[in-house]
Tab-separated table of C-alpha atoms in Angstrom:
chain	number	residue	atom	x	y	z
A	3	MET	CA	87.489	42.312	-59.096
A	4	THR	CA	85.193	40.070	-57.063
A	5	ALA	CA	82.065	38.466	-58.486
A	6	GLU	CA	78.843	39.882	-57.253
A	7	ARG	CA	77.058	37.645	-54.700
A	8	PRO	CA	73.850	36.009	-55.962
A	9	ARG	CA	70.561	37.187	-54.313
A	10	ILE	CA	69.067	34.477	-52.261
A	11	ALA	CA	65.412	34.417	-51.409
A	12	VAL	CA	64.091	31.634	-49.012
A	13	ILE	CA	60.378	31.392	-49.663
A	14	LEU	CA	58.163	29.412	-47.104
A	15	PRO	CA	54.483	28.894	-47.941
A	16	CYS	CA	52.614	28.186	-44.847
A	17	TYR	CA	49.061	27.702	-43.187
A	18	ASN	CA	48.460	27.485	-39.438
A	19	GLU	CA	52.139	26.973	-38.792
A	20	GLU	CA	52.270	28.987	-35.323
A	21	ALA	CA	54.147	26.198	-33.508
A	22	ALA	CA	56.926	25.556	-36.444
A	23	ILE	CA	57.273	28.918	-38.225
A	24	ALA	CA	59.563	30.493	-35.899
A	25	GLN	CA	61.848	27.430	-35.921
A	26	THR	CA	61.820	27.364	-39.700
A	27	VAL	CA	62.781	30.812	-40.178
A	28	ALA	CA	65.406	30.670	-37.536
A	29	ALA	CA	66.896	27.412	-39.181
A	30	PHE	CA	67.131	29.011	-42.676
A	31	ARG	CA	68.626	32.330	-41.375
A	32	ALA	CA	71.232	30.401	-39.710
A	33	ALA	CA	71.988	28.234	-42.850
A	34	LEU	CA	71.635	31.200	-45.339
A	35	PRO	CA	72.623	34.212	-43.354
A	36	ASP	CA	72.721	36.538	-46.607
A	37	GLY	CA	69.300	35.244	-47.790
A	38	ALA	CA	65.953	37.103	-47.510
A	39	ILE	CA	63.477	34.889	-45.700
A	40	TYR	CA	59.845	35.473	-47.303
A	41	VAL	CA	56.761	33.781	-45.402
A	42	TYR	CA	53.598	33.665	-47.477
A	43	ASP	CA	50.720	32.937	-45.197
A	44	ASN	CA	47.705	31.441	-46.775
A	45	ASN	CA	44.738	32.444	-44.519
A	46	SER	CA	46.017	31.039	-41.274
A	47	ARG	CA	43.593	31.116	-38.273
A	48	ASP	CA	46.371	31.004	-35.683
A	49	ARG	CA	49.280	33.338	-34.904
A	50	THR	CA	51.452	32.174	-37.772
A	51	VAL	CA	51.807	35.841	-39.270
A	52	ALA	CA	52.545	37.430	-35.936
A	53	VAL	CA	55.096	34.710	-35.170
A	54	ALA	CA	56.777	34.803	-38.546
A	55	ARG	CA	56.949	38.799	-38.296
A	56	ASP	CA	58.569	38.445	-34.598
A	57	ALA	CA	61.131	36.151	-36.027
A	58	GLY	CA	62.398	38.607	-38.473
A	59	ALA	CA	60.651	37.183	-41.690
A	60	ILE	CA	59.148	39.305	-44.474
A	61	VAL	CA	55.526	38.294	-44.344
A	62	ARG	CA	53.029	38.417	-47.142
A	63	THR	CA	49.575	37.021	-47.683
A	64	GLU	CA	47.974	35.102	-50.645
A	65	ARG	CA	44.029	34.932	-49.972
A	66	MET	CA	43.405	32.259	-52.653
A	67	GLN	CA	43.477	29.089	-50.655
A	68	GLY	CA	45.899	26.281	-51.992
A	69	LYS	CA	49.737	25.808	-52.067
A	70	GLY	CA	49.655	26.230	-55.930
A	71	ASN	CA	48.068	29.606	-55.371
A	72	VAL	CA	50.662	30.608	-53.045
A	73	VAL	CA	53.427	29.397	-55.215
A	74	ARG	CA	52.142	31.501	-58.079
A	75	ARG	CA	52.093	34.563	-55.939
A	76	MET	CA	55.709	33.916	-54.482
A	77	PHE	CA	57.266	33.422	-57.963
A	78	ALA	CA	55.718	36.436	-59.512
A	79	ASP	CA	56.512	38.847	-56.614
A	80	VAL	CA	59.877	37.879	-55.275
A	81	GLU	CA	62.920	39.030	-57.110
A	82	ALA	CA	66.240	37.083	-56.569
A	83	ASP	CA	68.705	35.138	-58.415
A	84	ILE	CA	68.441	31.987	-56.479
A	85	TYR	CA	65.220	30.690	-54.942
A	86	VAL	CA	64.956	28.145	-51.968
A	87	MET	CA	61.561	27.001	-51.424
A	88	ALA	CA	60.472	24.846	-48.369
A	89	ASP	CA	57.403	24.276	-46.242
A	90	GLY	CA	57.073	26.270	-43.169
A	91	ASP	CA	56.548	23.313	-40.925
A	92	ALA	CA	60.252	22.490	-39.811
A	93	THR	CA	60.302	19.310	-41.482
A	94	TYR	CA	63.027	20.065	-44.131
A	95	ASP	CA	66.462	20.403	-43.147
A	96	ALA	CA	67.647	23.885	-43.533
A	97	GLY	CA	71.062	22.936	-43.183
A	98	ALA	CA	70.949	21.268	-46.519
A	99	ALA	CA	70.256	24.439	-48.551
A	100	PRO	CA	73.941	25.494	-48.822
A	101	ALA	CA	74.800	22.195	-50.446
A	102	MET	CA	71.771	22.404	-52.862
A	103	ILE	CA	72.792	25.863	-53.949
A	104	GLU	CA	76.323	25.041	-54.320
A	105	LYS	CA	75.249	21.994	-56.548
A	106	MET	CA	73.011	24.283	-58.697
A	107	LEU	CA	75.877	26.804	-59.394
A	108	ALA	CA	78.539	24.154	-59.853
A	109	ASP	CA	76.693	22.158	-62.274
A	110	GLY	CA	74.786	25.108	-63.866
A	111	LEU	CA	71.096	23.512	-62.947
A	112	ASP	CA	67.962	25.161	-63.075
A	113	MET	CA	66.494	23.101	-60.220
A	114	VAL	CA	67.626	21.023	-57.631
A	115	VAL	CA	65.066	18.766	-55.460
A	116	GLY	CA	65.694	17.905	-51.883
A	117	THR	CA	65.228	14.127	-51.914
A	118	ARG	CA	63.702	13.158	-48.494
A	119	VAL	CA	65.297	10.580	-46.434
A	120	HIS	CA	63.430	9.987	-43.257
A	121	GLU	CA	64.484	7.934	-40.355
A	122	ALA	CA	61.591	8.574	-37.902
A	123	ALA	CA	58.274	6.599	-38.858
A	124	GLU	CA	56.316	9.463	-37.870
A	125	ALA	CA	58.072	11.796	-40.241
A	126	TYR	CA	56.524	10.073	-43.498
A	127	ARG	CA	53.543	8.093	-43.341
A	128	ARG	CA	53.558	4.657	-44.973
A	129	GLY	CA	50.565	5.562	-47.370
A	130	HIS	CA	52.614	8.661	-48.592
A	131	VAL	CA	55.744	6.587	-49.322
A	132	LEU	CA	53.850	4.057	-51.350
A	133	GLY	CA	51.981	6.959	-53.143
A	134	ASN	CA	55.226	8.746	-53.868
A	135	ARG	CA	56.676	5.664	-55.578
A	136	ALA	CA	53.607	5.051	-57.509
A	137	MET	CA	53.263	8.534	-58.734
A	138	THR	CA	57.002	8.551	-59.431
A	139	GLY	CA	57.020	5.526	-61.528
A	140	LEU	CA	53.716	6.706	-63.390
A	141	LEU	CA	55.524	10.019	-64.175
A	142	ALA	CA	58.666	8.024	-65.413
A	143	GLY	CA	56.507	5.881	-67.673
A	144	LEU	CA	54.657	8.809	-69.137
A	145	PHE	CA	57.559	11.257	-69.681
A	146	GLY	CA	60.431	9.003	-69.913
A	147	ARG	CA	62.412	10.111	-66.764
A	148	SER	CA	61.588	11.209	-63.437
A	149	PHE	CA	62.825	12.300	-60.037
A	150	THR	CA	63.463	10.083	-56.970
A	151	ASP	CA	60.972	12.146	-54.940
A	152	ILE	CA	58.468	14.242	-57.035
A	153	PHE	CA	56.503	15.395	-54.131
A	154	SER	CA	59.233	17.083	-52.346
A	155	GLY	CA	58.441	20.472	-51.257
A	156	TYR	CA	62.103	21.418	-50.690
A	157	ARG	CA	63.675	22.761	-53.861
A	158	VAL	CA	66.321	25.390	-55.191
A	159	PHE	CA	65.446	27.129	-58.425
A	160	SER	CA	67.226	29.508	-60.762
A	161	ARG	CA	65.711	32.925	-61.690
A	162	ARG	CA	64.987	31.648	-65.110
A	163	PHE	CA	62.977	28.452	-64.024
A	164	VAL	CA	60.912	30.758	-61.710
A	165	LYS	CA	60.239	33.583	-64.021
A	166	SER	CA	59.237	31.257	-66.956
A	167	PHE	CA	57.199	28.800	-65.158
A	168	PRO	CA	53.516	29.380	-65.715
A	169	VAL	CA	51.888	28.062	-62.495
A	170	LEU	CA	48.440	26.787	-63.274
A	171	SER	CA	47.751	24.472	-60.256
A	172	ALA	CA	45.886	25.564	-57.150
A	173	GLY	CA	46.930	22.759	-54.565
A	174	PHE	CA	49.311	20.210	-53.684
A	175	GLU	CA	49.509	19.017	-57.165
A	176	ILE	CA	52.068	22.026	-57.595
A	177	GLU	CA	54.952	19.986	-57.030
A	178	THR	CA	53.929	17.470	-59.921
A	179	GLU	CA	53.533	20.446	-62.279
A	180	ILE	CA	56.930	21.730	-61.409
A	181	SER	CA	58.401	18.384	-62.155
A	182	VAL	CA	56.552	17.924	-65.445
A	183	HIS	CA	57.642	21.581	-66.381
A	184	ALA	CA	61.205	20.558	-65.978
A	185	LEU	CA	61.059	17.349	-67.826
A	186	GLU	CA	59.122	18.842	-70.777
A	187	LEU	CA	61.620	21.577	-71.472
A	188	LYS	CA	64.692	19.213	-70.924
A	189	MET	CA	65.844	21.486	-68.029
A	190	PRO	CA	69.221	20.691	-66.299
A	191	VAL	CA	68.218	19.356	-62.838
A	192	GLY	CA	69.675	17.503	-60.010
A	193	GLU	CA	68.923	16.062	-56.512
A	194	VAL	CA	70.474	16.162	-53.134
A	195	GLU	CA	69.533	13.787	-50.297
A	196	THR	CA	68.071	15.753	-47.245
A	197	ARG	CA	66.782	14.770	-44.004
A	198	TYR	CA	63.107	14.702	-43.540
A	199	LEU	CA	62.253	15.436	-39.987
A	200	ALA	CA	59.132	14.543	-37.880
A	201	ARG	CA	56.756	17.600	-37.310
A	202	ILE	CA	56.908	19.274	-33.985
A	203	GLU	CA	54.141	19.180	-31.444
A	204	GLY	CA	51.339	21.488	-32.550
A	205	SER	CA	52.104	21.281	-36.351
A	206	GLU	CA	49.689	19.025	-38.604
A	207	SER	CA	49.740	17.842	-42.055
A	208	LYS	CA	47.547	19.630	-44.448
A	209	LEU	CA	47.881	16.850	-46.972
A	210	SER	CA	44.846	14.357	-47.475
A	211	THR	CA	46.406	10.971	-48.533
A	212	TYR	CA	43.548	9.910	-50.775
A	213	ARG	CA	41.966	13.175	-51.750
A	214	ASP	CA	45.028	14.917	-52.788
A	215	GLY	CA	46.418	11.530	-54.177
A	216	LEU	CA	43.629	11.454	-56.620
A	217	ARG	CA	44.114	15.130	-57.517
A	218	ILE	CA	47.846	14.489	-58.264
A	219	ALA	CA	47.088	11.539	-60.397
A	220	ARG	CA	44.575	13.338	-62.219
A	221	THR	CA	46.957	16.174	-62.832
A	222	ILE	CA	49.749	13.730	-64.201
A	223	LEU	CA	47.104	12.434	-66.586
A	224	THR	CA	45.923	15.901	-67.505
A	225	LEU	CA	49.432	17.148	-68.280
A	226	TYR	CA	50.213	14.058	-70.226
A	227	ARG	CA	47.084	14.712	-72.323
A	228	ILE	CA	48.077	18.358	-72.745
A	229	GLU	CA	51.948	17.692	-73.265
A	230	LYS	CA	51.844	14.552	-75.518
A	231	PRO	CA	48.495	14.562	-77.148
A	232	LEU	CA	49.643	12.584	-80.214
A	233	LEU	CA	50.379	9.579	-77.801
A	234	PHE	CA	47.334	10.232	-75.804
A	235	PHE	CA	44.717	10.372	-78.594
A	236	GLY	CA	46.636	7.979	-80.584
A	237	THR	CA	46.361	5.410	-77.955
A	238	LEU	CA	42.724	6.112	-77.702
A	239	ALA	CA	42.338	5.901	-81.507
A	240	ALA	CA	44.204	2.427	-81.566
A	241	MET	CA	42.098	0.936	-78.849
A	242	LEU	CA	38.990	2.008	-81.050
A	243	ALA	CA	40.291	0.689	-83.948
A	244	ALA	CA	41.045	-2.487	-82.296
A	245	LEU	CA	37.620	-2.834	-81.006
A	246	ALA	CA	36.120	-2.179	-84.316
A	247	VAL	CA	38.141	-4.964	-85.832
A	248	VAL	CA	37.134	-7.471	-83.197
A	249	LEU	CA	33.392	-6.574	-84.013
A	250	ALA	CA	33.984	-6.597	-87.764
A	251	VAL	CA	35.848	-9.891	-88.200
A	252	PRO	CA	32.802	-12.181	-87.576
A	253	LEU	CA	30.678	-9.988	-89.845
A	254	ALA	CA	33.395	-10.247	-92.596
A	255	ILE	CA	33.513	-13.972	-92.116
A	256	THR	CA	29.728	-14.468	-92.421
A	257	TYR	CA	29.691	-12.144	-95.353
A	258	ALA	CA	32.442	-14.081	-97.204
A	259	HIS	CA	30.335	-17.354	-96.618
A	260	THR	CA	26.773	-16.018	-97.308
A	261	GLY	CA	27.133	-12.896	-98.872
A	262	LEU	CA	24.815	-11.107	-96.220
A	263	VAL	CA	25.422	-8.894	-93.415
A	264	PRO	CA	22.621	-10.205	-90.715
A	265	ARG	CA	23.920	-7.975	-87.698
A	266	VAL	CA	23.317	-4.563	-89.379
A	267	PRO	CA	23.585	-2.697	-85.938
A	268	THR	CA	27.118	-4.442	-85.179
A	269	ALA	CA	28.271	-3.288	-88.655
A	270	ILE	CA	27.161	0.238	-87.860
A	271	LEU	CA	28.767	0.329	-84.529
A	272	ALA	CA	32.098	-0.968	-86.092
A	273	THR	CA	31.996	1.679	-88.815
A	274	GLY	CA	31.320	4.365	-86.150
A	275	LEU	CA	34.236	3.136	-84.142
A	276	VAL	CA	36.435	3.485	-87.094
A	277	ILE	CA	35.377	6.804	-87.646
A	278	LEU	CA	36.050	7.805	-84.235
A	279	SER	CA	39.556	6.253	-84.350
A	280	ALA	CA	40.258	8.475	-87.357
A	281	LEU	CA	38.906	11.537	-85.683
A	282	GLY	CA	41.037	10.600	-82.495
A	283	LEU	CA	44.257	10.136	-84.515
A	284	PHE	CA	43.685	13.470	-86.590
A	285	ALA	CA	42.906	15.323	-83.367
A	286	GLY	CA	46.182	14.048	-81.792
A	287	LEU	CA	48.130	15.195	-84.871
A	288	ILE	CA	46.650	18.787	-84.937
A	289	LEU	CA	46.995	19.112	-81.165
A	290	ASP	CA	50.625	17.828	-81.233
A	291	THR	CA	51.417	20.728	-83.613
A	292	VAL	CA	49.889	23.209	-81.275
A	293	VAL	CA	51.711	22.017	-78.416
A	294	ARG	CA	55.002	21.880	-80.197
A	295	GLY	CA	54.312	25.767	-81.059
A	296	ARG	CA	53.497	26.210	-77.234
A	297	ARG	CA	56.726	24.369	-76.112
A	298	GLU	CA	58.796	26.691	-78.461
A	299	VAL	CA	57.525	29.516	-76.984
A	300	ARG	CA	57.943	28.389	-73.457
A	301	ARG	CA	61.482	27.469	-74.231
A	302	LEU	CA	62.062	31.014	-75.527
A	303	ALA	CA	60.582	32.487	-72.572
A	304	TYR	CA	62.677	30.395	-70.216
A	305	LEU	CA	65.938	31.198	-72.331
A	306	ALA	CA	65.194	35.010	-72.171
A	307	GLN	CA	66.024	34.743	-68.496
A	308	PRO	CA	69.611	34.719	-67.259
A	309	GLY	CA	70.896	31.378	-66.538
A	310	PRO	CA	72.244	30.003	-63.104
A	311	LEU	CA	75.391	31.849	-61.851
A	312	ARG	CA	78.453	29.837	-61.706
């Protein structure tokens, strides 16, 4: 009795990729001949939809602008056992997909990240390299572990990852949210090095180094506040308490010598800081209990889905 073959879905978010989408679809069809190729168009103003359809892809549309909105729609609509997600700009090596799937199945993983290795300077701008390293280090510092390439858009997911992931991001910060979701639920994940290719002529990057970089940094800090409120608010409480002590020590010394408190406003300020510090600490404790309950619900939703096939 032969095991049933897993259903593979290749999902390609794209926007104005007329020049690259046919090549991307053809490459993934050659690498995964049994996979269904989905192209999700995000309001392209060129011939992306027509070209993708002519290339044999299943074309769908998401009207809300932003990659996060597209990923939310893709994960909700597509039914499969294994999901391969890549950008439709022909920069990711489709030939690496079978190895990524094999690793996921062999090791029982829920996500495999295609870590980008680039040879051409034009494939990956220096600013993006430095930003990736900085954000990867920040994520590791905040959550205890990280990935080599947290911004890679080339990933393989199990069904239980996709169907238990509440996509909240709207834009390019979606990869960060995916990474944090996996880290917080302690999912089994892995990485496979993949070639990262230069864009073909006529294809342009939609990523703004500074604007999207700031949005991603803000997303990391927001997720840290949401997922680890005790540490977040506890740190603020400790800083306020330390400032209160700095202000109160001279007052205490003066009071010990004279029995007077000459700087009443400073004393009031120090008292207020101590009160705020206590409120911050209790807010962190309460929210930590709430987050623990939310995390248990998310974990149960994750476990309710079938695991990766072996």
